[in-house]
XYZ file of C-alpha atoms in Angstrom:
488
model
C -32.701 63.065 11.193
C -35.474 60.765 9.610
C -33.413 60.720 6.276
C -30.508 59.268 7.940
C -32.127 56.646 10.009
C -34.235 55.932 6.923
C -30.563 55.283 4.463
C -29.331 53.150 7.591
C -32.066 50.991 7.540
C -31.907 50.505 3.858
C -28.118 49.674 3.866
C -29.124 47.229 6.958
C -31.796 45.524 4.554
C -29.439 44.970 1.594
C -26.912 43.586 3.974
C -29.345 41.214 5.285
C -30.116 40.007 1.844
C -26.447 39.698 0.959
C -25.900 37.503 3.910
C -28.919 35.353 3.415
C -28.299 34.741 -0.076
C -24.364 34.433 0.404
C -23.198 30.848 -0.480
C -22.057 28.566 2.393
C -18.385 28.981 3.126
C -16.257 26.251 1.866
C -14.964 23.363 4.023
C -11.811 23.775 5.386
C -8.969 22.127 3.635
C -6.767 19.518 4.840
C -3.996 20.176 7.587
C -1.231 18.733 5.233
C -0.699 18.362 1.157
C -1.635 15.147 -0.557
C 0.380 14.212 -3.511
C 1.622 11.450 -5.741
C 4.632 10.597 -7.604
C 4.396 10.356 -11.740
C 6.199 8.456 -14.038
C 9.368 10.631 -14.126
C 9.728 10.308 -10.356
C 8.228 13.936 -9.478
C 5.850 14.540 -6.636
C 2.957 16.090 -8.048
C -0.608 17.425 -6.169
C -3.639 14.837 -5.778
C -6.882 15.153 -4.368
C -6.935 14.163 -0.755
C -7.753 10.561 -0.399
C -8.618 10.737 3.320
C -8.972 13.679 5.993
C -9.562 13.966 9.509
C -12.945 13.416 11.221
C -12.490 12.548 14.420
C -9.950 12.604 17.933
C -10.528 9.832 20.576
C -8.844 10.678 23.549
C -8.874 9.161 27.311
C -10.600 12.456 28.509
C -13.283 12.014 25.692
C -14.064 8.371 26.627
C -14.098 9.245 30.507
C -11.110 6.938 31.415
C -8.150 9.612 32.061
C -5.337 9.932 29.847
C -3.709 7.460 27.442
C -0.417 7.373 27.954
C 1.744 6.453 25.368
C -0.562 3.986 23.636
C 1.275 1.287 21.505
C -1.103 -0.465 19.332
C -4.436 -0.336 18.191
C -7.058 -3.365 16.223
C -10.148 -3.932 15.041
C -12.118 -6.911 15.556
C -14.195 -8.620 12.786
C -17.094 -7.707 14.876
C -16.102 -3.851 14.488
C -14.961 -3.145 17.706
C -11.905 -1.155 18.488
C -9.364 -2.146 20.903
C -6.831 0.436 22.339
C -3.557 -0.891 23.539
C -2.909 1.920 26.147
C 0.787 0.534 27.224
C 1.609 3.514 29.585
C -1.401 2.384 31.807
C -1.200 -0.943 31.336
C -4.692 -1.767 29.728
C -6.537 -2.304 26.804
C -9.623 -0.244 26.326
C -12.521 -1.174 23.950
C -14.603 1.066 21.919
C -17.768 0.436 19.462
C -17.465 1.664 15.797
C -19.209 4.814 17.288
C -16.529 5.425 19.781
C -18.311 4.894 22.565
C -16.643 3.367 25.105
C -17.522 -0.609 25.904
C -14.988 -1.509 28.940
C -11.355 -1.252 30.152
C -9.417 -4.319 30.716
C -6.314 -3.825 33.219
C -5.646 -7.366 33.948
C -7.115 -10.908 34.086
C -7.463 -13.692 36.700
C -4.984 -16.918 36.320
C -4.997 -19.468 38.656
C -6.673 -17.914 41.251
C -4.556 -14.884 41.193
C -5.069 -11.440 39.568
C -2.126 -10.476 37.131
C -1.843 -7.450 35.294
C 0.183 -6.214 32.193
C 3.739 -4.711 32.239
C 4.221 -2.769 28.911
C 2.526 -4.597 26.689
C 3.727 -3.565 23.053
C 0.808 -5.099 20.463
C -2.017 -6.661 20.281
C -4.629 -8.405 17.897
C -8.266 -9.530 18.078
C -9.356 -12.956 15.931
C -12.938 -13.774 14.542
C -13.947 -15.217 18.050
C -12.876 -11.542 19.648
C -10.188 -13.545 21.388
C -7.318 -11.146 22.449
C -3.658 -11.711 22.035
C -1.628 -9.423 24.041
C 2.273 -9.032 23.551
C 2.908 -8.657 27.011
C 6.268 -7.370 26.571
C 7.671 -6.158 30.137
C 6.414 -9.721 31.201
C 7.923 -12.001 28.395
C 5.219 -13.795 27.778
C 2.155 -13.732 25.201
C -1.313 -13.474 26.760
C -4.568 -15.116 25.192
C -7.848 -13.570 26.833
C -11.201 -14.712 25.712
C -13.897 -12.297 24.359
C -15.160 -11.627 28.138
C -11.627 -10.943 29.203
C -10.636 -14.449 30.793
C -7.289 -15.954 31.153
C -7.091 -18.650 28.286
C -3.281 -19.300 27.617
C -0.037 -17.890 27.943
C 3.077 -18.277 25.366
C 6.324 -17.695 26.919
C 9.914 -18.081 25.678
C 10.446 -21.166 23.911
C 12.697 -24.080 25.505
C 14.577 -25.781 22.602
C 18.297 -26.109 21.799
C 18.201 -23.658 19.066
C 17.055 -20.992 21.264
C 20.146 -19.901 23.584
C 19.882 -19.970 26.972
C 20.919 -16.214 26.988
C 17.718 -15.142 24.699
C 15.308 -12.766 26.119
C 11.484 -13.201 24.933
C 10.502 -9.777 24.144
C 7.404 -9.840 22.375
C 6.614 -6.290 20.562
C 3.847 -6.918 18.006
C 1.746 -10.067 16.710
C -0.653 -11.195 14.337
C -2.892 -14.726 13.978
C -3.885 -16.408 11.191
C -7.147 -18.307 10.787
C -6.444 -21.516 12.271
C -4.603 -19.861 15.707
C -0.898 -19.987 14.680
C 0.796 -16.966 16.212
C 3.330 -14.864 14.347
C 5.402 -12.570 16.638
C 8.025 -9.836 15.735
C 10.030 -10.121 19.074
C 12.891 -7.519 20.099
C 16.548 -8.598 19.178
C 15.157 -11.365 16.943
C 17.139 -11.495 13.209
C 15.984 -14.932 11.894
C 12.808 -13.710 11.286
C 9.062 -13.670 12.773
C 8.704 -16.276 15.613
C 5.951 -18.785 14.785
C 4.289 -20.830 17.328
C 0.968 -23.208 16.603
C -2.450 -23.137 18.278
C -1.120 -24.883 21.174
C 2.003 -22.099 21.994
C 4.473 -24.577 20.967
C 7.106 -22.678 18.885
C 7.493 -23.750 15.119
C 10.057 -21.610 13.907
C 10.987 -18.405 11.627
C 9.451 -17.161 8.990
C 10.906 -14.797 6.363
C 14.412 -13.756 7.590
C 15.548 -10.366 6.004
C 18.189 -10.526 3.869
C 21.567 -8.669 4.206
C 22.237 -5.848 1.629
C 26.206 -5.670 1.985
C 28.085 -2.513 1.204
C 30.584 -3.605 -0.854
C 32.544 -0.665 -0.237
C 32.652 -1.382 3.298
C 33.580 -4.900 2.651
C 36.488 -4.140 0.869
C 37.914 -1.660 3.412
C 37.435 -4.009 5.881
C 39.904 -6.261 4.333
C 42.494 -4.068 4.970
C 41.580 -2.980 8.733
C 43.171 -3.986 11.376
C 41.307 -6.339 13.915
C 40.266 -3.495 16.288
C 39.031 -0.990 12.919
C 36.712 -4.014 12.301
C 35.197 -4.389 15.798
C 34.206 -0.833 15.370
C 32.665 -1.714 11.893
C 29.018 -1.917 11.387
C 28.598 -5.937 11.043
C 26.256 -7.370 8.295
C 23.323 -8.643 10.157
C 19.987 -8.989 8.911
C 17.476 -6.101 10.024
C 14.504 -6.738 12.337
C 10.652 -6.712 11.569
C 8.964 -3.784 12.780
C 5.308 -5.123 12.526
C 3.176 -7.843 10.587
C -0.308 -8.190 9.517
C -2.520 -11.054 7.775
C -4.258 -11.305 4.568
C -7.263 -13.648 3.896
C -5.316 -15.906 2.472
C -2.726 -16.804 5.018
C -0.122 -14.435 3.776
C 2.224 -12.327 6.337
C 2.501 -8.665 5.344
C 5.824 -7.120 7.276
C 7.484 -4.176 7.847
C 11.314 -4.041 8.579
C 13.216 -1.045 10.480
C 16.002 -0.471 7.870
C 15.369 2.782 6.280
C 17.718 2.258 3.462
C 16.331 -0.966 2.552
C 14.543 -1.149 -1.355
C 12.333 -3.789 0.303
C 11.075 -2.721 3.724
C 7.733 -4.305 2.862
C 6.991 -8.002 2.248
C 4.185 -10.596 1.745
C 5.636 -13.737 3.218
C 3.948 -17.152 1.691
C 3.680 -20.387 4.102
C 7.375 -21.190 3.280
C 8.580 -17.857 4.160
C 9.439 -16.342 0.479
C 8.671 -12.627 -0.465
C 5.772 -12.831 -2.960
C 5.205 -9.273 -3.146
C 4.427 -7.734 -6.489
C 6.411 -4.575 -7.338
C 5.090 -3.894 -10.582
C 4.895 0.044 -10.322
C 7.035 2.666 -11.829
C 9.407 2.811 -8.770
C 10.323 0.398 -5.424
C 7.682 -0.056 -2.538
C 9.072 1.907 -0.002
C 6.808 4.609 0.836
C 8.822 8.476 -0.150
C 11.109 8.143 -3.423
C 12.284 11.584 -2.768
C 13.015 13.507 0.193
C 15.580 15.890 1.518
C 18.810 14.541 3.134
C 18.287 15.903 6.424
C 15.013 13.939 6.389
C 16.223 10.576 5.253
C 13.798 7.985 3.532
C 10.758 6.665 5.116
C 10.939 4.271 7.850
C 7.806 1.886 7.815
C 6.888 0.849 11.599
C 3.014 -0.882 10.443
C 1.110 -2.030 7.910
C -2.379 -2.925 7.517
C -3.957 -5.210 4.668
C -7.124 -3.234 3.649
C -8.440 -6.407 1.567
C -8.436 -6.807 -2.328
C -5.028 -6.763 -2.699
C -4.613 -3.286 -1.041
C -2.313 -2.433 1.888
C -1.572 0.962 3.951
C 1.699 1.283 5.404
C 2.940 4.152 8.204
C 6.017 6.138 7.767
C 7.252 7.187 10.912
C 9.494 9.803 9.146
C 7.121 12.154 8.069
C 4.102 10.808 9.500
C 2.297 9.691 6.440
C 0.535 6.654 5.363
C 1.077 5.309 1.599
C -1.267 2.744 -0.124
C -0.562 0.510 -2.590
C -2.605 -1.775 -4.804
C -1.782 -5.528 -5.057
C 0.599 -5.100 -8.121
C 2.600 -2.609 -6.423
C 0.627 1.055 -7.899
C 1.185 3.937 -5.316
C -2.610 4.393 -4.871
C -2.347 7.948 -2.587
C -0.852 9.269 0.491
C -2.188 11.561 3.256
C -0.891 12.886 6.760
C 2.052 14.378 7.738
C 3.865 16.473 10.742
C 2.372 18.931 13.026
C -0.172 19.805 15.722
C -3.232 20.540 13.426
C -6.265 18.095 14.104
C -5.121 15.329 11.212
C -1.733 15.718 11.615
C 0.562 13.426 13.762
C 3.558 13.702 16.279
C 4.571 9.907 17.062
C 2.411 7.451 15.202
C 2.582 3.958 16.160
C -0.052 2.223 14.613
C -2.767 2.054 11.497
C -5.990 0.286 11.578
C -9.310 0.438 9.085
C -12.748 0.036 10.090
C -15.205 0.755 6.759
C -14.417 3.943 5.018
C -12.445 5.323 7.882
C -8.574 4.604 8.623
C -6.991 5.477 12.033
C -3.748 6.088 13.207
C -2.616 5.642 16.914
C -0.707 8.661 17.812
C 1.602 8.236 20.785
C 2.897 11.874 20.943
C -0.510 13.165 21.505
C -2.212 10.222 23.593
C -5.166 9.985 20.884
C -6.520 7.838 18.164
C -6.682 9.940 15.120
C -10.048 8.887 12.848
C -9.934 9.723 8.902
C -12.640 9.286 6.793
C -12.450 8.628 3.018
C -13.404 11.596 0.426
C -14.997 10.777 -3.030
C -11.654 10.614 -4.618
C -10.458 8.021 -1.823
C -13.754 5.722 -2.072
C -13.565 5.689 -6.017
C -9.434 5.013 -6.344
C -10.324 1.880 -3.545
C -13.521 0.465 -5.529
C -11.613 0.778 -8.772
C -8.559 -1.111 -7.312
C -11.081 -3.575 -5.815
C -12.752 -4.229 -9.229
C -9.656 -4.445 -10.920
C -7.820 -7.328 -8.388
C -11.408 -9.108 -8.807
C -10.679 -9.116 -12.432
C -13.965 -7.228 -13.227
C -12.201 -4.316 -15.079
C -14.978 -3.371 -17.137
C -16.630 -2.546 -13.987
C -13.923 -0.322 -13.176
C -14.006 1.669 -16.057
C -16.568 3.939 -15.150
C -14.996 4.670 -11.755
C -11.698 5.406 -13.155
C -13.490 7.955 -15.477
C -14.805 9.695 -12.439
C -11.358 9.340 -10.991
C -9.807 11.139 -13.476
C -12.671 13.776 -13.604
C -10.914 14.763 -10.361
C -7.372 14.371 -11.002
C -6.664 14.281 -14.889
C -2.866 13.117 -14.089
C -3.858 10.248 -12.433
C -1.554 7.434 -14.283
C -3.003 4.428 -12.564
C -6.905 5.355 -13.828
C -5.562 5.664 -17.691
C -3.780 1.993 -17.119
C -7.022 0.880 -15.560
C -9.052 1.749 -18.442
C -6.350 0.805 -20.864
C -6.156 -2.886 -19.448
C -10.174 -2.875 -19.581
C -10.079 -2.245 -23.245
C -7.400 -4.844 -23.644
C -9.645 -7.272 -22.169
C -12.428 -6.569 -24.506
C -9.740 -6.515 -27.519
C -10.098 -3.085 -28.515
C -6.275 -2.996 -28.949
C -6.012 0.674 -30.449
C -8.145 2.434 -27.958
C -6.044 0.841 -25.321
C -2.712 2.105 -27.233
C -3.969 6.010 -26.040
C -4.739 5.177 -22.446
C -1.359 3.103 -21.849
C 0.427 5.563 -23.558
C -1.129 8.635 -21.387
C -0.448 6.372 -18.582
C 3.336 5.942 -19.411
C 2.827 2.138 -18.985
C 5.255 0.925 -21.783
C 4.806 -3.021 -20.934
C 1.335 -2.821 -21.532
C 1.512 -0.426 -24.407
C 3.905 -3.108 -25.964
C 1.370 -5.821 -25.498
C -1.427 -3.792 -27.083
C 0.606 -2.606 -29.734
C 1.690 -6.399 -30.692
C -2.154 -7.408 -30.568
C -3.056 -4.336 -32.757
C -0.572 -5.251 -35.493
C -1.860 -9.042 -35.231
C -5.370 -7.770 -35.508
C -4.366 -5.601 -38.826
C -2.539 -8.032 -40.571
C -5.611 -10.966 -39.966
C -7.935 -8.144 -41.109
C -6.204 -7.026 -44.031
C -4.297 -9.909 -45.091
C -6.665 -11.120 -47.637
C -7.014 -7.677 -49.382
C -3.132 -7.062 -49.519
C -2.706 -10.847 -50.993
C -5.328 -9.715 -53.601
C -3.835 -6.804 -54.683
C -0.294 -8.147 -54.663
C -1.504 -11.029 -57.025
C -3.468 -8.297 -59.241
C -0.163 -6.230 -59.602
C 2.083 -9.203 -60.240
C -0.524 -10.267 -63.028
C -0.207 -6.611 -64.346
C 3.166 -6.955 -64.428
C 3.293 -10.262 -66.388
C 0.969 -8.755 -68.799
C 3.085 -5.784 -69.197
C 6.052 -7.864 -69.447
C 4.633 -10.303 -72.132
C 3.204 -7.145 -74.092
C 6.488 -5.348 -73.961
C 8.208 -8.551 -75.515
C 5.193 -9.180 -78.202
C 5.467 -5.562 -79.049
C 9.385 -5.506 -79.348
C 8.981 -9.131 -81.125
C 6.721 -7.361 -83.864
C 9.097 -4.450 -84.734
C 11.873 -7.055 -85.015
C 10.139 -9.157 -87.581
C 9.118 -5.640 -89.286
C 12.592 -4.543 -89.499
C 13.749 -7.982 -90.847
C 11.074 -8.419 -93.660
C 12.296 -4.877 -95.058
C 15.955 -5.772 -95.508
């Protein structure tokens, strides 16, 4: 009996030592698969750029359930404004996700008014709150304390039909107070109002992409058949955001468009750069049952980068200034970090936030080391500091050796340093044919300059030797002829 007890004690002690010395458990992986596309348009695995870190709900804040939240915006001061559409209120929280206040109405001309199914909001540098009060057909502007400042109603101009119903859905504001409104049923573009609320005009009409097969069929159709066909009308915008230069980034609701994202200059022209391997439109390969990406929101991250929210697969796609796809994260599901019905995307420091109407919550994602390295390297490249980006791109390659953009970034830095031969190798690995051609031309010119003197010297020397050889041959032949002539 004593021997048995002793054996058990020895086993328990050994097990305790194993538990003490055991390595810590690895962190749980993301609830979605991160990937990117290579030069051949193949989806390849990629390290996670963002991982879910926190979920914000109305119950957690102690204010009751969110009900069909519609939009989220982070002010320059770092406060997070959640538009709780179903409850007709605005919930304000700080950067630690603690409740600051709730705005469920405002006072105007001595009477208390409330929102009616608001669809979008924006907060400017002075903490003024702009609300697209959809149900009340107006845009409401409040000051930082929630007091009414101004309202923008339906424009009363000859170019606006009397039957038009002004239903603002989303909005953004530039540095001088001009308000850009995405309104329901407006195909002419984004409605623009000045700082006084006066209608200025439309910005950035979507071009019609005509189906010529249907157009030919329409020519031979009856009047009744033509009435049943789809009209060739522009698509509506779905959302908009503003960068620090005053350019408007906008998404449209047409999933079949090759340009669902636009960057509109003050003249309304699309100046978005699309220099990547493929179109800037979310997923480029998908199942027929799923369909292409339907981009419903865009967030300008700064330094030329921007993220777009896909409502088809509930993913976030992030691009750099030149249109290269940097990373993808997110997905469908009921796990923490997956999304059910995403409606808006925002950024706060190293965090990105997606508002999920289906789960009535705000999902907070934190950037991983891979994501931060990519963001910092892309920012340096945008600022023209390619030399500073090289070390970051090399760290990225340690985490993902198949990351083509890192090879291209290093190659461009070497090209700036006139290290053309080294740049050729990186452009080849990054499959950047255009940059490879530039580096090859410069390398060829460099070789010609470096070796032209030697080449000419050798060529002249060979020419002199050839001439002397020919003269010597002729002299010998002439001597032989003279000797033969003397003999006879």
